[in-house]
mmCIF file of C-alpha atoms in Angstrom:
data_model
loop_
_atom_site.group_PDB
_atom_site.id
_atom_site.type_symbol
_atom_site.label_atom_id
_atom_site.label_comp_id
_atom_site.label_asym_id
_atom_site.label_seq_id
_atom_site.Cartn_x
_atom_site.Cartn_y
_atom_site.Cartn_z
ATOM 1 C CA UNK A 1 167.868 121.981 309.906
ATOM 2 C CA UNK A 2 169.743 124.319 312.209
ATOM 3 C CA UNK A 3 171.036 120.850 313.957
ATOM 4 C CA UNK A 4 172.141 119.866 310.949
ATOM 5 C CA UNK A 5 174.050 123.457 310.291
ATOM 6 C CA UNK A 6 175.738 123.581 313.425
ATOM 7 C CA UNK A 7 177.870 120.454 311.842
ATOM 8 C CA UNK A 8 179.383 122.649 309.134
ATOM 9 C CA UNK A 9 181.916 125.058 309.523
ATOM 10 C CA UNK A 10 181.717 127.885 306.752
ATOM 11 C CA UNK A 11 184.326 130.314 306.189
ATOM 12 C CA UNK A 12 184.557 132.742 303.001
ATOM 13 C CA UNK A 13 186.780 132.334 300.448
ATOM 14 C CA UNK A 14 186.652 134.244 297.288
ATOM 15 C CA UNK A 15 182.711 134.396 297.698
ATOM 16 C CA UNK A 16 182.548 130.624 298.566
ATOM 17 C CA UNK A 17 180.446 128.804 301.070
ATOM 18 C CA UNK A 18 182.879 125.825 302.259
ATOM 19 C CA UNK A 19 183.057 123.292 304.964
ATOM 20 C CA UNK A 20 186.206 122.810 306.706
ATOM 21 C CA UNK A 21 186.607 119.275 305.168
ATOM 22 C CA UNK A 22 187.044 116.161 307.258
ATOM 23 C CA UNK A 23 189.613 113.860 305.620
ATOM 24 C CA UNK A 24 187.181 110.422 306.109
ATOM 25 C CA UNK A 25 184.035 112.835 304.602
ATOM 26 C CA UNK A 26 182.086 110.685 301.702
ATOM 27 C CA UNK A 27 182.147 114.005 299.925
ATOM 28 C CA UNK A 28 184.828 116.456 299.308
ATOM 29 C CA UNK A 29 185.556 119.236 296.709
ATOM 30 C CA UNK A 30 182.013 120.382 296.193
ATOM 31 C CA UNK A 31 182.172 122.972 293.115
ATOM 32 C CA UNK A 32 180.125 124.450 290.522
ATOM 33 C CA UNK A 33 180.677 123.466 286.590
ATOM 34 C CA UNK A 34 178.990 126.274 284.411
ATOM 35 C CA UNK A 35 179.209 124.977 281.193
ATOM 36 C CA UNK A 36 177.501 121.656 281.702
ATOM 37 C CA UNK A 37 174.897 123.401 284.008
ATOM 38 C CA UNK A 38 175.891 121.322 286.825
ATOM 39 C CA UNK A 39 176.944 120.909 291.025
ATOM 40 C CA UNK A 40 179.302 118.394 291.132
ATOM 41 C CA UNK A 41 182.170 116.900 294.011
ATOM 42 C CA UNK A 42 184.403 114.207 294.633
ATOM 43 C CA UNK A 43 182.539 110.880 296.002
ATOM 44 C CA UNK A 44 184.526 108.647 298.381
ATOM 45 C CA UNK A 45 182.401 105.984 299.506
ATOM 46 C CA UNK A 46 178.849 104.735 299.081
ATOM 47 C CA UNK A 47 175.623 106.376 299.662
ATOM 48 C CA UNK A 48 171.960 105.950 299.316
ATOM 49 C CA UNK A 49 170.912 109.574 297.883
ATOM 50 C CA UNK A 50 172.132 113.340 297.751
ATOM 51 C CA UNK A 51 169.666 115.797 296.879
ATOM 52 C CA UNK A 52 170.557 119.448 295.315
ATOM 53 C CA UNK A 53 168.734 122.601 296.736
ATOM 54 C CA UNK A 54 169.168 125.996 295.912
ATOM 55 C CA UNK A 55 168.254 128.547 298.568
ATOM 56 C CA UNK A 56 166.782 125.699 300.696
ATOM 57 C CA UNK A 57 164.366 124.807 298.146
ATOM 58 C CA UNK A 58 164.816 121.342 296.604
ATOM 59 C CA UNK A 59 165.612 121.464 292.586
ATOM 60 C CA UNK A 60 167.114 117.715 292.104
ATOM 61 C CA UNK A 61 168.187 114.610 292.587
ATOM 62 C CA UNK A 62 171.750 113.796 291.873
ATOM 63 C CA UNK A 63 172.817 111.313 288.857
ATOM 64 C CA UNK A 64 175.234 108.785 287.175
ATOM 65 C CA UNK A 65 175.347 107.303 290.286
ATOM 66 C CA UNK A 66 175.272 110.359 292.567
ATOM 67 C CA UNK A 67 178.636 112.021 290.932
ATOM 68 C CA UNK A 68 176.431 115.492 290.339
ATOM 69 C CA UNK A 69 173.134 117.554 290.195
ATOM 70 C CA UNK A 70 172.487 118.846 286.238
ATOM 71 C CA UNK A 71 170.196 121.961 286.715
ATOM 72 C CA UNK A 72 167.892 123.341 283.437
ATOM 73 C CA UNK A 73 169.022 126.880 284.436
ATOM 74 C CA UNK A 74 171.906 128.491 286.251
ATOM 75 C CA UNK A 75 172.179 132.341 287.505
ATOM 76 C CA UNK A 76 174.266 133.763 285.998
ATOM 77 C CA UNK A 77 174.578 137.233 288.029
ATOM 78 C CA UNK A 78 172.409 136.746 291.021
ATOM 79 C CA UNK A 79 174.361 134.854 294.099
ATOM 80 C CA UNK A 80 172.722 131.786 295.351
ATOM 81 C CA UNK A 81 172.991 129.007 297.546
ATOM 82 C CA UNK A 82 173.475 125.770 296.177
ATOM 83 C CA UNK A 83 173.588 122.966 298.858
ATOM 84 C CA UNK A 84 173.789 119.331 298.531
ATOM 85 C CA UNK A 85 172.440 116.377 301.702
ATOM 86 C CA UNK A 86 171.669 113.092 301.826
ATOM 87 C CA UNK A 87 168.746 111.062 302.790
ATOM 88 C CA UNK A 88 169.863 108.663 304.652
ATOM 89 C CA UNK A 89 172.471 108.232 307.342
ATOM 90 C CA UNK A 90 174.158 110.466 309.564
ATOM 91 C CA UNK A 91 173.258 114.120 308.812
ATOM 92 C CA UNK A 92 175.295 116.332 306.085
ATOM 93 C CA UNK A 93 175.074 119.266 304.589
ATOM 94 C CA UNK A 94 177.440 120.590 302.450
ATOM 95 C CA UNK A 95 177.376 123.990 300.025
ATOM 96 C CA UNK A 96 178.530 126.763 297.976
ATOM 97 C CA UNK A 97 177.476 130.278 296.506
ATOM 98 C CA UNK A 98 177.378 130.957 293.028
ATOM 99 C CA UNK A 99 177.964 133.146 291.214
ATOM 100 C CA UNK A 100 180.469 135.365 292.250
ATOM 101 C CA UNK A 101 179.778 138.643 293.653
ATOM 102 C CA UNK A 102 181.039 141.309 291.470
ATOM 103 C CA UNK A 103 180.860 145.105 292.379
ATOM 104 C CA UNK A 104 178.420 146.719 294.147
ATOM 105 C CA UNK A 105 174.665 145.163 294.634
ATOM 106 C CA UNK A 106 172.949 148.377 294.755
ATOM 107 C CA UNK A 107 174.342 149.337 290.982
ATOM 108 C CA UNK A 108 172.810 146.476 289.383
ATOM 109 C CA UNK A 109 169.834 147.526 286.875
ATOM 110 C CA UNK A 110 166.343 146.629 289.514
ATOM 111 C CA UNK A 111 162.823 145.496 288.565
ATOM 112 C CA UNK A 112 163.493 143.780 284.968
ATOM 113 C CA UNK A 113 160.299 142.519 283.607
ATOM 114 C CA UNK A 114 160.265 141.051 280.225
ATOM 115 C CA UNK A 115 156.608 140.935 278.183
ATOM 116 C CA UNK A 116 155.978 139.201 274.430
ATOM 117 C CA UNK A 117 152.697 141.433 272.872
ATOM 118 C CA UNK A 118 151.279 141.904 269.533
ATOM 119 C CA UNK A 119 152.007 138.837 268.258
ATOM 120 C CA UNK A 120 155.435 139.844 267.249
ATOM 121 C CA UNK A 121 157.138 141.877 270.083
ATOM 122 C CA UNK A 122 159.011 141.127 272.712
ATOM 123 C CA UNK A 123 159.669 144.072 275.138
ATOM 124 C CA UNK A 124 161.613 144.424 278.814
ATOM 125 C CA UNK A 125 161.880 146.995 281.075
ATOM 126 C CA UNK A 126 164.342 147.853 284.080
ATOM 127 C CA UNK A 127 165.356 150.516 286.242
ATOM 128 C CA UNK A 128 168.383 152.275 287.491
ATOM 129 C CA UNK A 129 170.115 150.926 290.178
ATOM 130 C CA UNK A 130 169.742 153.381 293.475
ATOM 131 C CA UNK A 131 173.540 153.669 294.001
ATOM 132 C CA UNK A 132 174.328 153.285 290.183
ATOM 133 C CA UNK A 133 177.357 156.154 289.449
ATOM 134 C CA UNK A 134 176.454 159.141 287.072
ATOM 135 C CA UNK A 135 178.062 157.417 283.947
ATOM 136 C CA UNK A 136 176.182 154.276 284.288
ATOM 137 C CA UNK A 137 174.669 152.640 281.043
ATOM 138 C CA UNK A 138 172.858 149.763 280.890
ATOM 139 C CA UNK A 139 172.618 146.663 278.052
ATOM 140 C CA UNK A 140 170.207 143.858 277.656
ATOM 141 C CA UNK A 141 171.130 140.958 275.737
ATOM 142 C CA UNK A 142 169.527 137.348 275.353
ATOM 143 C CA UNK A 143 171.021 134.539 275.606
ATOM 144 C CA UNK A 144 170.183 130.897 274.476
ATOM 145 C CA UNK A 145 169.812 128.445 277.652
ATOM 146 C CA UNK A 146 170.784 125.279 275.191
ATOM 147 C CA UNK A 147 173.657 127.633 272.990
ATOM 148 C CA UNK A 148 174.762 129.799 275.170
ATOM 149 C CA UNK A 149 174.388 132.099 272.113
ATOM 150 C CA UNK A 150 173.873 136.108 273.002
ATOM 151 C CA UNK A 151 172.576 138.944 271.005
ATOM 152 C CA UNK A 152 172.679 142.352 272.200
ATOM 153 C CA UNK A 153 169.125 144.093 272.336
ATOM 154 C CA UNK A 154 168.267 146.364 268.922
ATOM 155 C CA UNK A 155 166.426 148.810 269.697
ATOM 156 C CA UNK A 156 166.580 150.490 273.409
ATOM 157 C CA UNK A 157 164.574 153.488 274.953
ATOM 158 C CA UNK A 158 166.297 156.173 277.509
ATOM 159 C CA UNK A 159 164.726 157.984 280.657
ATOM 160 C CA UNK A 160 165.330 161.553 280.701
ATOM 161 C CA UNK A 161 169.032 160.844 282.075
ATOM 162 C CA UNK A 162 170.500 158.951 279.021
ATOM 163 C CA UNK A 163 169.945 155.625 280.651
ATOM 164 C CA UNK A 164 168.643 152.391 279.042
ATOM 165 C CA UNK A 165 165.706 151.783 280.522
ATOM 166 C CA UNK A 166 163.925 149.849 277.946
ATOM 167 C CA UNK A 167 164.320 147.323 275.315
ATOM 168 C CA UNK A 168 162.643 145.788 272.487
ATOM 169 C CA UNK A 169 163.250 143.325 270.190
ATOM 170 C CA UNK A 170 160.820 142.962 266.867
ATOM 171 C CA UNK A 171 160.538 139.447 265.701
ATOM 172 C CA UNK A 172 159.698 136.849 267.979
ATOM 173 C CA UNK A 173 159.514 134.098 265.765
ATOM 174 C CA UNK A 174 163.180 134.296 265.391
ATOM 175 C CA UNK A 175 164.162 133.771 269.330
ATOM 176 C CA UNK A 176 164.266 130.534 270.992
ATOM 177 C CA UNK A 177 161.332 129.540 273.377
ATOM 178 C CA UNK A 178 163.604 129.950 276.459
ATOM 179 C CA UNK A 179 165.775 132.711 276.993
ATOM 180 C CA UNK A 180 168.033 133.617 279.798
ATOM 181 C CA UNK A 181 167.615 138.016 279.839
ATOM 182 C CA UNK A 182 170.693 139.637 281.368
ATOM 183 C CA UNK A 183 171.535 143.474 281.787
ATOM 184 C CA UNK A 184 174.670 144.707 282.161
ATOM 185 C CA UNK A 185 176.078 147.797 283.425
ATOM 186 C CA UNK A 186 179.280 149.471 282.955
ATOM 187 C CA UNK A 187 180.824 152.573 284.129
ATOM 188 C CA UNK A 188 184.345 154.308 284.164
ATOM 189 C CA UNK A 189 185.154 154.007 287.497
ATOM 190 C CA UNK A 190 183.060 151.447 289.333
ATOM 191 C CA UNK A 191 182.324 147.710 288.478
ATOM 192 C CA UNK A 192 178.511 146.797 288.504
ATOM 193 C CA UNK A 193 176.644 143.784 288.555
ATOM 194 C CA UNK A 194 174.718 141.967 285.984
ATOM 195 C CA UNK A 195 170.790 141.064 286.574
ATOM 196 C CA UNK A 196 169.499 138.606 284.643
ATOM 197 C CA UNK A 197 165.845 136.525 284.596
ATOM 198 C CA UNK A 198 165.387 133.275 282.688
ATOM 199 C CA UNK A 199 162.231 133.516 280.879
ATOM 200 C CA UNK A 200 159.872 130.688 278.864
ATOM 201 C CA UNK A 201 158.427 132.886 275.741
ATOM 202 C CA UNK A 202 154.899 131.354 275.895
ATOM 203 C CA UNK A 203 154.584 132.359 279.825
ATOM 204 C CA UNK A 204 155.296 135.942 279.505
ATOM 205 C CA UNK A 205 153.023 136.151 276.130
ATOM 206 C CA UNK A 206 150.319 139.151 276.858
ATOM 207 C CA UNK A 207 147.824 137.302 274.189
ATOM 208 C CA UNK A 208 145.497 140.136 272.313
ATOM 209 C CA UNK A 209 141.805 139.349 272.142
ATOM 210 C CA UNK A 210 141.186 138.467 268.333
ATOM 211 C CA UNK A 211 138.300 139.492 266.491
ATOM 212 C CA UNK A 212 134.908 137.982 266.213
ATOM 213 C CA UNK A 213 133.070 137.185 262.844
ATOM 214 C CA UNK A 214 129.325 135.745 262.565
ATOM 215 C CA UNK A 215 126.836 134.641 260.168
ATOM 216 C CA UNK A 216 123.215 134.756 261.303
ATOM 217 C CA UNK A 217 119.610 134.578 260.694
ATOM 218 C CA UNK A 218 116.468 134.503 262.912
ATOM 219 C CA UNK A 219 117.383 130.670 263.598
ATOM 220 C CA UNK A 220 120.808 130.415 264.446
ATOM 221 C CA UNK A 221 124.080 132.517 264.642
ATOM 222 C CA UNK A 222 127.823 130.949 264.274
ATOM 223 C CA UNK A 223 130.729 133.141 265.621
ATOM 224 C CA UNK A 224 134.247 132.266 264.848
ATOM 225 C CA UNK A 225 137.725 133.589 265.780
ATOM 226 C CA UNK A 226 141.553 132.838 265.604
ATOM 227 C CA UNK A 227 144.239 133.990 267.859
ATOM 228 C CA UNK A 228 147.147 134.560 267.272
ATOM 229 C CA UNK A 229 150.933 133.545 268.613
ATOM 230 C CA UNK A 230 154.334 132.515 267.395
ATOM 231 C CA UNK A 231 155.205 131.137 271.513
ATOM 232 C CA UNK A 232 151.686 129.791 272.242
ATOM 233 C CA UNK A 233 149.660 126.684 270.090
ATOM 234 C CA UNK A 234 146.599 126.485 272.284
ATOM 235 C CA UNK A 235 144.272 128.313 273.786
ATOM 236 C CA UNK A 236 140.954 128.895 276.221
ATOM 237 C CA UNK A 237 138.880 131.133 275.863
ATOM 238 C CA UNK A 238 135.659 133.641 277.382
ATOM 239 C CA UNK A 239 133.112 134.488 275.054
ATOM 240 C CA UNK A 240 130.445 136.645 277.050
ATOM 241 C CA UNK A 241 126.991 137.239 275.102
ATOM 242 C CA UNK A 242 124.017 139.715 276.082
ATOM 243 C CA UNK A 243 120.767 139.165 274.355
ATOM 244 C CA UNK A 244 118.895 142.423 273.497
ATOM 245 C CA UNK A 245 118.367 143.538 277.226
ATOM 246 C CA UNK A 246 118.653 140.231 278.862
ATOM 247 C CA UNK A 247 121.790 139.591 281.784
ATOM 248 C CA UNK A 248 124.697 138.759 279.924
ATOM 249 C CA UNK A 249 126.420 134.755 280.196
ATOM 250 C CA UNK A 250 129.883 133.786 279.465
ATOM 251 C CA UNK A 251 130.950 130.275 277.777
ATOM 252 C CA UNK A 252 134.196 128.766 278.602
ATOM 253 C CA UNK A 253 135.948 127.166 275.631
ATOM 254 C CA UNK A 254 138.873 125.774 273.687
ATOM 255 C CA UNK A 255 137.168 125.791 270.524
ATOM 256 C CA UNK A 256 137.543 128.996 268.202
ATOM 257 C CA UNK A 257 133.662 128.672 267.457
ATOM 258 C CA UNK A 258 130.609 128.877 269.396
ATOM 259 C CA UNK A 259 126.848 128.597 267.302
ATOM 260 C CA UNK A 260 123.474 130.077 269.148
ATOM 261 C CA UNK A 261 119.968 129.369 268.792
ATOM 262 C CA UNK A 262 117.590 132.138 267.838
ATOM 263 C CA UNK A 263 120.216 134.408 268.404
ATOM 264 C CA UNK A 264 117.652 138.054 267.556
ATOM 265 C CA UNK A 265 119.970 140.855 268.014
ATOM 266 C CA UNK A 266 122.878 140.244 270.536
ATOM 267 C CA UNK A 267 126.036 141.445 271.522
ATOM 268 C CA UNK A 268 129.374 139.635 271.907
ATOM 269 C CA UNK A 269 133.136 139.886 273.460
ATOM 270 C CA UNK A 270 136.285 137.739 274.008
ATOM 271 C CA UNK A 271 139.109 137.535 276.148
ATOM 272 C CA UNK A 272 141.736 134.291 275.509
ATOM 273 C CA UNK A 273 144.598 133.057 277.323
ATOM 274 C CA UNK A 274 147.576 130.192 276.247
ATOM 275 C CA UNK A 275 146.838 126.872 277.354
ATOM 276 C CA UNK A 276 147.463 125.916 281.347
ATOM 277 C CA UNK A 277 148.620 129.483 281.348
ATOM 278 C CA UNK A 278 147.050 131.416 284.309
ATOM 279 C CA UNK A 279 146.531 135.345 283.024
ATOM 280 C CA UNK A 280 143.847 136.328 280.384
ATOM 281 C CA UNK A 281 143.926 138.643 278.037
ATOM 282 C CA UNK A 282 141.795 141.919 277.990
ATOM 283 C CA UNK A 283 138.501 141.966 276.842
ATOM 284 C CA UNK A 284 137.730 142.422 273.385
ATOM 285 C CA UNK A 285 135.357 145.657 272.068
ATOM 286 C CA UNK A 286 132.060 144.641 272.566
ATOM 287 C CA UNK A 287 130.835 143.727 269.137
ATOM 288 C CA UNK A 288 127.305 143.776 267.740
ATOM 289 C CA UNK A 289 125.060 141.077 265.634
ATOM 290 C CA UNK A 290 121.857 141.990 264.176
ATOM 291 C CA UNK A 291 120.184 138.619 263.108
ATOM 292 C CA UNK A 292 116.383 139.247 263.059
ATOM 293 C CA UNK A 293 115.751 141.962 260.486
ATOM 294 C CA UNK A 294 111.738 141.317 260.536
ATOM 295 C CA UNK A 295 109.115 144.305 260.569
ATOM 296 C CA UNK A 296 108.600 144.887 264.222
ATOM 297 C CA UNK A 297 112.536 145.238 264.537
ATOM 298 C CA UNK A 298 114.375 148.807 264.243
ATOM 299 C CA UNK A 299 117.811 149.005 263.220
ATOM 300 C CA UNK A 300 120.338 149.905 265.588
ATOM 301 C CA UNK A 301 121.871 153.376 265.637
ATOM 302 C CA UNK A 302 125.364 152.383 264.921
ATOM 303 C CA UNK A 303 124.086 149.809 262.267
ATOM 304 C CA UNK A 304 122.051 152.944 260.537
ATOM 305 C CA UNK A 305 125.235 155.226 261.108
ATOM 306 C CA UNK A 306 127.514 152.826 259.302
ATOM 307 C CA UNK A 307 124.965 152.463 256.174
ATOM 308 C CA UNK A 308 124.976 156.245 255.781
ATOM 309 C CA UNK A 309 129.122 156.402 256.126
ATOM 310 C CA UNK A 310 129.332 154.001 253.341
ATOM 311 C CA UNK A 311 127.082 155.326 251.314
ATOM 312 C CA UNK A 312 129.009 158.579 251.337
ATOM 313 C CA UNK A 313 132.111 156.711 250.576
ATOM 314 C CA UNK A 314 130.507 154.921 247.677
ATOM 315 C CA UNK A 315 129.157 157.678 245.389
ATOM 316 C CA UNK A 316 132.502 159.571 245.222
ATOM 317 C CA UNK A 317 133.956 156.204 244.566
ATOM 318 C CA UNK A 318 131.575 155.225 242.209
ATOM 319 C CA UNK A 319 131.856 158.419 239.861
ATOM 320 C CA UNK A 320 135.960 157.754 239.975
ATOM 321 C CA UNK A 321 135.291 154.400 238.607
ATOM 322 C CA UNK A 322 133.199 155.828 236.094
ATOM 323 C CA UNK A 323 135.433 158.515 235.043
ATOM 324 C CA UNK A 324 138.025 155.835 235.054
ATOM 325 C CA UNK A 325 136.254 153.677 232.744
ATOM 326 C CA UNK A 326 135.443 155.980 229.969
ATOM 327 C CA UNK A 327 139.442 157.163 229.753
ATOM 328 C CA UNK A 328 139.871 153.922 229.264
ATOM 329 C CA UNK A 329 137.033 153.146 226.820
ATOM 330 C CA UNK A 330 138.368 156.052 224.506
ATOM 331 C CA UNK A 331 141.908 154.799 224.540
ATOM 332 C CA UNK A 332 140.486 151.280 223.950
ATOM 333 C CA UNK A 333 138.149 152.685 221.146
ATOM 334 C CA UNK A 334 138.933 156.031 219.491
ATOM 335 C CA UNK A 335 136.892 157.635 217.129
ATOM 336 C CA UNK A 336 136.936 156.495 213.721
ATOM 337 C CA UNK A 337 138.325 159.637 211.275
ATOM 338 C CA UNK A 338 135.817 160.675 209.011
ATOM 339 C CA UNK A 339 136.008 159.392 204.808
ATOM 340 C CA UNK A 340 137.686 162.475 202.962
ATOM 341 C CA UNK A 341 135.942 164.053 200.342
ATOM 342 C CA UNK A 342 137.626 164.386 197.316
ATOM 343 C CA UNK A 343 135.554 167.516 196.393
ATOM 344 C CA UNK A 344 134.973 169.749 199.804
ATOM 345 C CA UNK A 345 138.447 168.928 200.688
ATOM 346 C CA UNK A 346 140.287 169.957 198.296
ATOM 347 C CA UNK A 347 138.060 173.281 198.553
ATOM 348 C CA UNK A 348 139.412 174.084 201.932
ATOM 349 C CA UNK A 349 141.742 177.330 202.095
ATOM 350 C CA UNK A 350 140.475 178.657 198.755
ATOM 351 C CA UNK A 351 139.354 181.851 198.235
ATOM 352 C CA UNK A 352 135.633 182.120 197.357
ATOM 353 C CA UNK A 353 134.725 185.169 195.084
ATOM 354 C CA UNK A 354 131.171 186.753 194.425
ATOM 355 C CA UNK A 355 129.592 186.469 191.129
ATOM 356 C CA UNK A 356 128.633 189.597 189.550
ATOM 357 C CA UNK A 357 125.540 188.816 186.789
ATOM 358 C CA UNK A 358 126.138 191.834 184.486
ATOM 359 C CA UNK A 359 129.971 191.491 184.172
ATOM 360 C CA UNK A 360 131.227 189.789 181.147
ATOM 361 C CA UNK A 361 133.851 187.214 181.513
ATOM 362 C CA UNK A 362 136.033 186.513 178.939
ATOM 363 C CA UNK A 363 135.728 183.450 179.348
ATOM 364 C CA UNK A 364 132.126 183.436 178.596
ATOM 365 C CA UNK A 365 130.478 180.509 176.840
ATOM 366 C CA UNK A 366 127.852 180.505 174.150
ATOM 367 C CA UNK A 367 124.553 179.339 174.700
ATOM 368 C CA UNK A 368 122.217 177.557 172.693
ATOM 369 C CA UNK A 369 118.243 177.631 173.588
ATOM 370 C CA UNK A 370 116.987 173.821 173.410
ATOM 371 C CA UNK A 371 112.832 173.194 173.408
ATOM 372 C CA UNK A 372 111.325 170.394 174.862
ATOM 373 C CA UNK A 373 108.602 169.182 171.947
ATOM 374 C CA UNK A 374 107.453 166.182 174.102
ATOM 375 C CA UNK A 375 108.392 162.426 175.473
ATOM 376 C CA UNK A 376 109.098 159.916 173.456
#
C-alpha cells in the first residue's frame, strides 16, 4: 500500500486530498456530491473495477458502470478520507477529504452518545470542547438520512457553566429509524466545528426488563411477559428461576412465555434484549410465586405482609363505600311525609286552657239524666 502511495502526489487545496493529474489517467476530477450521497469522477477509458474506501477501510463497490460510489451515510462534520483503486491493472490510488475543515478541532462538542430508554425517550449527551471559547453554546438537532429534514432538540439540560450538555427528545415513535445527530457550536468570535454520529434507533434502544405475571397451582405454573419498544419488534430473552432453596437456572428464549412443572414456591427474574442486538437489559426485581399452599407450607413473610397492608386499606375503603351508598340510597328514596290529620293539625299553635269544675260558663248546657231499664 505504501508502493502504491508513493505514485500519488498530494498537495492541499482548500482541505482537499488531490493527485497531480496525468493527462492519459483513466480517472480524473475525483469529487464528492453531497446531496446524492455519493464519490464520483470523470472516467476516460475502460476498467475492470474501482472500489471506494473511507479511511482505508473498504465501504463499496462503484456503479452504473463504474461512474461513482453511492454511500448510505456521509459525515457531515468529521473529515475523512475517501479513496477510490482498482482491482486490476497497474496500481492507482486516487482520493479526497471530506468534509471541510471548519474552525478549530478542539472547540467541537466531544464524547456525544445518544441512548433511546423508557420506551419513549430518546436522550444524548456531550461535552465541552477543551479549547471551546467562554461564550460557546452548543445545539443538537436530528436530521433525516433519506430527507435531509432537521429539527432542533426540545428540551436541553446545562452544566453549571450555561452550556448544553444534554438533550432529550420525548416521543420516539415520531422520529425516523435512522438519524444522523449533529451538534453545533457557535460563538462571537471564533468559528467551531460541528460533531455529528449517525445512529440506527433500534441499536441504541436501552430495552427495560418488563414485568412477569403467573398463574399456578401445585402442578404447573405459566409465566408471561411483554416488552415493550416503538424501534425494536423482536426480542430474546433470560428468565432465571430458583426453586425454594435449590441453585438457580436460566432459560434462553424468544417466546414471551415459559410454563413449569410442579413449580412449589419459586422465584423468578428477566432481563431482554432486541433481536441480533448484542447488550441486555438489566435484570428485572426478583419476583415471587407461591404455588403450593398445602398444610405443611408457611406463607412467606412478604406474602403475609402484603395481606395485612391490604387489609388496612380495605376497611377504610369499605366504610367510604358504605357511607357512600346510603347518601345515595336517601336521595334515591326519601322518606315518605306523614298523612295530615285533619284534627291534631289544625290544633297546632293553639292555646290550651285549664278547665275549672266549679266555674259556670255561660255557655253552659242543660242536662237531662237518662236510665238504662234494660236491653231490648
Amino acid at each position: 500500500m505504501a508502493l502504491v502511495w508513493l505514485m500519488v502526489f498530494l498537495t492541499s487545496v482548500s482541505g482537499l486530498l488531490q493527485m497531480e493529474e496525468d493527462p492519459n489517467l483513466l480517472i480524473k476530477n475525483l469529487r464528492m456530491e453531497p446531496g446524492e450521497r455519493r464519490l464520483t469522477w470523470d472516467l476516460h477509458g475502460n476498467v475492470s473495477e474501482i472500489m471506494c474506501f473511507i479511511n482505508s477501510k473498504l465501504i463499496t463497490k462503484a456503479i452504473d458502470n463504474n461512474r461513482y460510489c453511492r454511500f448510505h451515510v456521509l459525515p457531515l462534520c468529521e473529515v475523512k478520507n475517501f479513496t477510490i483503486s482498482l482491482t486490476k491493472g497497474p496500481p492507482f490510488l486516487m482520493g479526497i477529504q471530506y468534509p471541510l475543515q471548519e474552525g478549530n478541532p478542539g472547540a467541537a462538542a466531544q464524547r456525544l452518545d445518544c441512548w433511546v430508554h423508557d420506551v419513549d425517550f430518546l436522550t444524548c449527551s456531550w461535552e465541552v470542547g477543551r479549547e471551546a471559547p467562554s461564550d460557546v453554546q452548543y445545539r443538537l438537532y436530528w436530521q433525516a438520512l433519506r430527507t435531509h429534514r432537521e429539527q432542533e432538540c426540545p428540551h436541553y439540560e446545562t452544566d453549571d457553566r450555561g452550556k448544553h450538555v444534554r438533550c432529550r427528545f420525548n416521543d420516539v415513535s415520531r422520529l425516523p429509524k435512522q438519524l444522523q445527530i449533529l451538534v453545533r457550536g457557535t460563538s462571537h468570535g471564533a468559528r467551531i466545528p460541528c460533531l455529528d454520529r449517525s445512529v440506527e434507533l433500534s441499536e441504541i434502544e436501552r430495552l427495560s426488563p418488563p414485568n412477569i405475571t403467573a398463574m399456578c397451582n401445585k402442578s404447573y405454573s405459566m409465566m408471561e411477559w411483554k416488552a415493550s419498544s416503538h424501534v425494536n419488534l423482536r426480542f430474546e430473552y433470560q428468565l432465571q428461576i430458583q426453586k425454594g432453596s435449590d441453585p438457580a437456572y436460566t432459560e434462553k428464549l424468544q417466546e414471551n412465555f415459559f410454563q413449569i412443572h410442579n413449580p412449589g414456591n419459586y422465584m423468578a427474574r428477566l432481563k431482554v434484549k432486541g433481536f441480533f442486538r448484542n447488550t441486555w437489559s438489566e435484570w428485572s426485581a426478583p419476583q415471587y410465586f407461591v404455588c403450593d399452599l398445602g398444610e405443611g407450607s408457611q406463607w412467606p413473610n412478604w406474602l403475609l405482609t402484603t395481606l395485612v397492608l391490604l387489609g388496612t386499606l380495605l376497611v377504610p375503603g369499605l366504610a367510604v363505600v358504605l357511607c357512600g351508598r346510603y347518601s345515595v340510597l336517601q336521595k334515591l328514596f326519601p322518606p315518605i311525609p306523614h298523612m295530615k290529620d285533619p284534627i291534631t293539625d289544625n290544633l297546632e299553635g293553639s292555646k290550651l286552657v285549664a278547665w275549672e269544675a266549679s266555674r259556670a260558663s255561660r255557655e253552659d248546657c242543660p242536662v237531662a239524666e237518662v236510665q238504662v231499664l234494660g236491653e231490648t
